[in-house]
Amino acid sequence: MSRAATPRAVVLTCLAVTTLDGLDLAMFGAVLPTLLEKKVWGMTTIEAGLIGSLSLIGMMIGAMLAGYLIDKVGRRPVALLCVACFSIFTALCAIAPNLPMFAAFRLLGGIGFGGGLPTAIALTMEYVPRARRQFYNGVIQTGFTIGGALVAILAIFVVPSLGWQALFAFGGLIGLVLLAIALKTLPESLTFLAGRGRSDEAAALAAKYGVSRASESGAAAGARVAERVSPVRSLFVPGFRVATVLFPLISFCGLLCAYGMNTWIPQILRSSGYNLGSSLTFLLVYYVGSGMGMVVLSGLADGVGPRRIVGGGFFCGGIAVAVVALHPAQAFVFVLVLLIGFCSSSQTALSGFVGVYYPPNARGTALGLAVGLGRLGGVVGPIMVGTLVASTVGSTGTFYAFAVICLVAAVLTVLVPRTGLLDRSAKKEAADVSPLSA
């Protein structure tokens, strides 16, 4: 690692990981029209849908598996393994000889991509200032929006001239470049090292990256105690077990709405009477709002707490979606869609909430469980919306369904017990400042 190592290097590397994650999410959709038009391997729309689902299933598996492993073998090796996995299998998609092999490569690549997010969040939260953890969580997750935008731009210029395979080859190459960079810039978790008796190494890294020695010492003490309980078991001890059930449910609701809106918003707005050009512009506005929300909401969460931001974001998003169902004027719909995209970033703030709720030795496992099971919502969302739009419910009923799901997520957030690590720290700080205020 460089002698000039800083937490910024960790943040930028983790941002690159999530950018590649976003790139992968958008890549198949970007080449799908070409694959279907040219009848590559005789692919049908049903098979295309299956491949899209396989990638999400791989991400679900990867998130839960990596979440468990980073608390057992460390953040750094799992992060490097995830980057290597998605780089290799994305590149192999470019030379897949047939449809089954292409589908298999998408599934295996999805495992690597799925593991990247909880690993990046867990590592970032350990190396950035405690007071700015939520903000930097939002920063690294803007990578999803950046990656999607990059794919859209590349697809316009690369696919017509070099073919769809070039897009996957480029993604794999960029991933391998990132792997080389990550080998130099990603350190190991301080808590992980301290918990395994490698305190001198942890102290050296803390000094090298400018991490507070007080924070590192506290993490070390906590890690030694926490090591007596396995990461999985620690999620279900009193004080955490209710939240361990609620967080994946909230994530499921959030990703169901996010993926459903991403996939169907142009079509359902078009069926509501808006022209196609406007509908595509609505999608762009949604993404702009989402990117803004990732940074702004996560930054606000550092000041007022992630619980209020997550719950309030889902609530406001649900109200905005319900108003869209009333078919207001087009100019007002632009504002509402921007707000919906902004509030959809409550999902980003949720991962930050999970990250500070649990002790360091269980943080990765908790993130993997919440993100992994939440991915099921990403699978269900587009299917549910397609079914509703095709039924007698129509676009109006679909928007109301989104609104209800957002409000359910808000209620579930309120129900998360105030017994997490963040709540305990807040109570201790309040007691230290003024015993009379307790």
CSV table of C-alpha atoms in Angstrom, one decimal, residues 193-340:
chain,number,residue,atom,x,y,z
A,193,LEU,CA,-7.3,-7.6,12.9
A,194,ALA,CA,-7.7,-6.6,16.5
A,195,GLY,CA,-10.2,-9.4,17.2
A,196,ARG,CA,-7.6,-11.9,16.1
A,197,GLY,CA,-4.9,-10.6,18.3
A,198,ARG,CA,-3.1,-8.6,15.6
A,199,SER,CA,-3.4,-5.4,17.5
A,200,ASP,CA,0.1,-4.1,16.4
A,201,GLU,CA,-0.9,-4.5,12.7
A,202,ALA,CA,-4.3,-2.8,13.4
A,203,ALA,CA,-2.5,0.1,15.2
A,204,ALA,CA,-0.1,0.5,12.3
A,205,LEU,CA,-2.9,0.7,9.8
A,206,ALA,CA,-4.9,3.1,12.0
A,207,ALA,CA,-1.8,5.4,12.1
A,208,LYS,CA,-1.2,5.0,8.3
A,209,TYR,CA,-4.8,5.9,7.3
A,210,GLY,CA,-5.3,8.6,10.0
A,211,VAL,CA,-8.0,6.6,11.8
A,212,SER,CA,-8.6,7.8,15.4
A,213,ARG,CA,-6.6,5.7,17.9
A,214,ALA,CA,-9.5,6.0,20.4
A,215,SER,CA,-11.9,4.6,17.8
A,216,GLU,CA,-9.5,1.8,17.0
A,217,SER,CA,-9.0,0.9,20.6
A,218,GLY,CA,-12.7,0.8,21.2
A,219,ALA,CA,-13.2,-1.4,18.1
A,220,ALA,CA,-10.4,-3.7,19.3
A,221,ALA,CA,-12.0,-4.1,22.7
A,222,GLY,CA,-15.4,-4.7,21.2
A,223,ALA,CA,-14.0,-7.2,18.7
A,224,ARG,CA,-12.3,-9.3,21.4
A,225,VAL,CA,-15.6,-9.7,23.3
A,226,ALA,CA,-17.7,-10.1,20.1
A,227,GLU,CA,-15.4,-12.9,18.8
A,228,ARG,CA,-16.9,-15.2,21.5
A,229,VAL,CA,-20.2,-15.2,19.6
A,230,SER,CA,-20.3,-16.1,15.9
A,231,PRO,CA,-21.5,-13.3,13.5
A,232,VAL,CA,-24.7,-15.2,12.6
A,233,ARG,CA,-25.6,-15.9,16.2
A,234,SER,CA,-24.9,-12.3,17.2
A,235,LEU,CA,-27.7,-11.2,14.9
A,236,PHE,CA,-30.2,-13.0,16.9
A,237,VAL,CA,-29.2,-12.1,20.5
A,238,PRO,CA,-31.6,-10.0,22.5
A,239,GLY,CA,-31.6,-6.4,21.3
A,240,PHE,CA,-30.9,-7.4,17.7
A,241,ARG,CA,-33.1,-10.3,16.7
A,242,VAL,CA,-36.2,-8.1,15.8
A,243,ALA,CA,-34.2,-5.8,13.7
A,244,THR,CA,-32.6,-8.8,12.0
A,245,VAL,CA,-36.0,-9.7,10.7
A,246,LEU,CA,-37.2,-6.2,9.9
A,247,PHE,CA,-34.2,-4.9,8.0
A,248,PRO,CA,-34.5,-7.6,5.2
A,249,LEU,CA,-38.2,-6.9,4.9
A,250,ILE,CA,-37.6,-3.1,4.6
A,251,SER,CA,-34.9,-3.8,2.0
A,252,PHE,CA,-37.3,-6.1,0.1
A,253,CYS,CA,-39.9,-3.4,-0.1
A,254,GLY,CA,-37.4,-0.7,-1.1
A,255,LEU,CA,-35.8,-2.8,-3.9
A,256,LEU,CA,-39.1,-4.0,-5.1
A,257,CYS,CA,-40.1,-0.4,-5.7
A,258,ALA,CA,-36.7,0.6,-7.1
A,259,TYR,CA,-36.4,-2.2,-9.6
A,260,GLY,CA,-40.1,-2.0,-10.5
A,261,MET,CA,-39.8,1.7,-11.2
A,262,ASN,CA,-36.5,1.4,-13.1
A,263,THR,CA,-38.0,-1.2,-15.4
A,264,TRP,CA,-41.5,0.0,-16.0
A,265,ILE,CA,-41.7,3.8,-15.4
A,266,PRO,CA,-41.6,4.7,-19.1
A,267,GLN,CA,-44.2,2.2,-20.0
A,268,ILE,CA,-46.7,2.9,-17.1
A,269,LEU,CA,-46.4,6.6,-17.6
A,270,ARG,CA,-47.0,6.1,-21.4
A,271,SER,CA,-50.1,4.0,-20.6
A,272,SER,CA,-51.2,6.9,-18.3
A,273,GLY,CA,-51.4,9.2,-21.3
A,274,TYR,CA,-48.0,10.8,-21.5
A,275,ASN,CA,-46.1,10.5,-24.8
A,276,LEU,CA,-43.1,8.1,-25.2
A,277,GLY,CA,-40.6,10.9,-25.4
A,278,SER,CA,-41.8,12.4,-22.1
A,279,SER,CA,-41.8,9.0,-20.5
A,280,LEU,CA,-38.1,8.4,-21.4
A,281,THR,CA,-37.3,11.8,-20.0
A,282,PHE,CA,-39.2,10.9,-16.8
A,283,LEU,CA,-36.7,7.9,-16.5
A,284,LEU,CA,-33.8,10.3,-16.8
A,285,VAL,CA,-35.3,12.6,-14.2
A,286,TYR,CA,-35.8,9.6,-11.9
A,287,TYR,CA,-32.1,8.7,-12.1
A,288,VAL,CA,-31.1,12.3,-11.5
A,289,GLY,CA,-33.3,12.4,-8.3
A,290,SER,CA,-31.9,9.1,-7.2
A,291,GLY,CA,-28.3,10.2,-7.5
A,292,MET,CA,-29.0,13.4,-5.6
A,293,GLY,CA,-30.8,11.5,-2.9
A,294,MET,CA,-28.0,9.1,-2.3
A,295,VAL,CA,-25.6,11.8,-1.2
A,296,VAL,CA,-28.1,14.3,0.4
A,297,LEU,CA,-30.2,11.8,2.4
A,298,SER,CA,-27.1,9.9,3.6
A,299,GLY,CA,-25.5,13.2,4.6
A,300,LEU,CA,-28.6,14.2,6.5
A,301,ALA,CA,-28.6,10.9,8.3
A,302,ASP,CA,-25.3,11.8,10.0
A,303,GLY,CA,-27.0,14.7,11.6
A,304,VAL,CA,-30.5,13.5,12.4
A,305,GLY,CA,-30.0,9.8,12.4
A,306,PRO,CA,-30.6,7.1,9.7
A,307,ARG,CA,-33.9,5.9,11.3
A,308,ARG,CA,-35.7,9.2,10.6
A,309,ILE,CA,-34.2,9.6,7.1
A,310,VAL,CA,-35.1,6.0,6.0
A,311,GLY,CA,-38.6,6.2,7.5
A,312,GLY,CA,-39.3,9.7,6.3
A,313,GLY,CA,-37.9,9.0,2.8
A,314,PHE,CA,-40.1,6.0,2.3
A,315,PHE,CA,-43.1,7.9,3.6
A,316,CYS,CA,-42.6,10.9,1.3
A,317,GLY,CA,-41.9,8.7,-1.6
A,318,GLY,CA,-45.1,6.8,-1.1
A,319,ILE,CA,-47.1,10.0,-1.0
A,320,ALA,CA,-45.5,11.3,-4.2
A,321,VAL,CA,-46.2,8.0,-6.0
A,322,ALA,CA,-49.9,8.2,-4.9
A,323,VAL,CA,-50.2,11.7,-6.2
A,324,VAL,CA,-48.8,10.6,-9.6
A,325,ALA,CA,-51.7,8.1,-9.7
A,326,LEU,CA,-54.1,11.1,-9.9
A,327,HIS,CA,-52.7,12.0,-13.4
A,328,PRO,CA,-51.6,15.6,-12.7
A,329,ALA,CA,-50.2,17.9,-15.3
A,330,GLN,CA,-47.0,16.8,-17.0
A,331,ALA,CA,-44.9,19.6,-15.5
A,332,PHE,CA,-45.9,18.6,-12.0
A,333,VAL,CA,-45.2,14.9,-12.8
A,334,PHE,CA,-41.6,15.8,-13.5
A,335,VAL,CA,-41.3,17.3,-10.0
A,336,LEU,CA,-43.0,14.3,-8.5
A,337,VAL,CA,-40.8,11.8,-10.4
A,338,LEU,CA,-37.7,13.7,-9.3
A,339,LEU,CA,-39.0,13.5,-5.7
A,340,ILE,CA,-39.7,9.8,-6.1
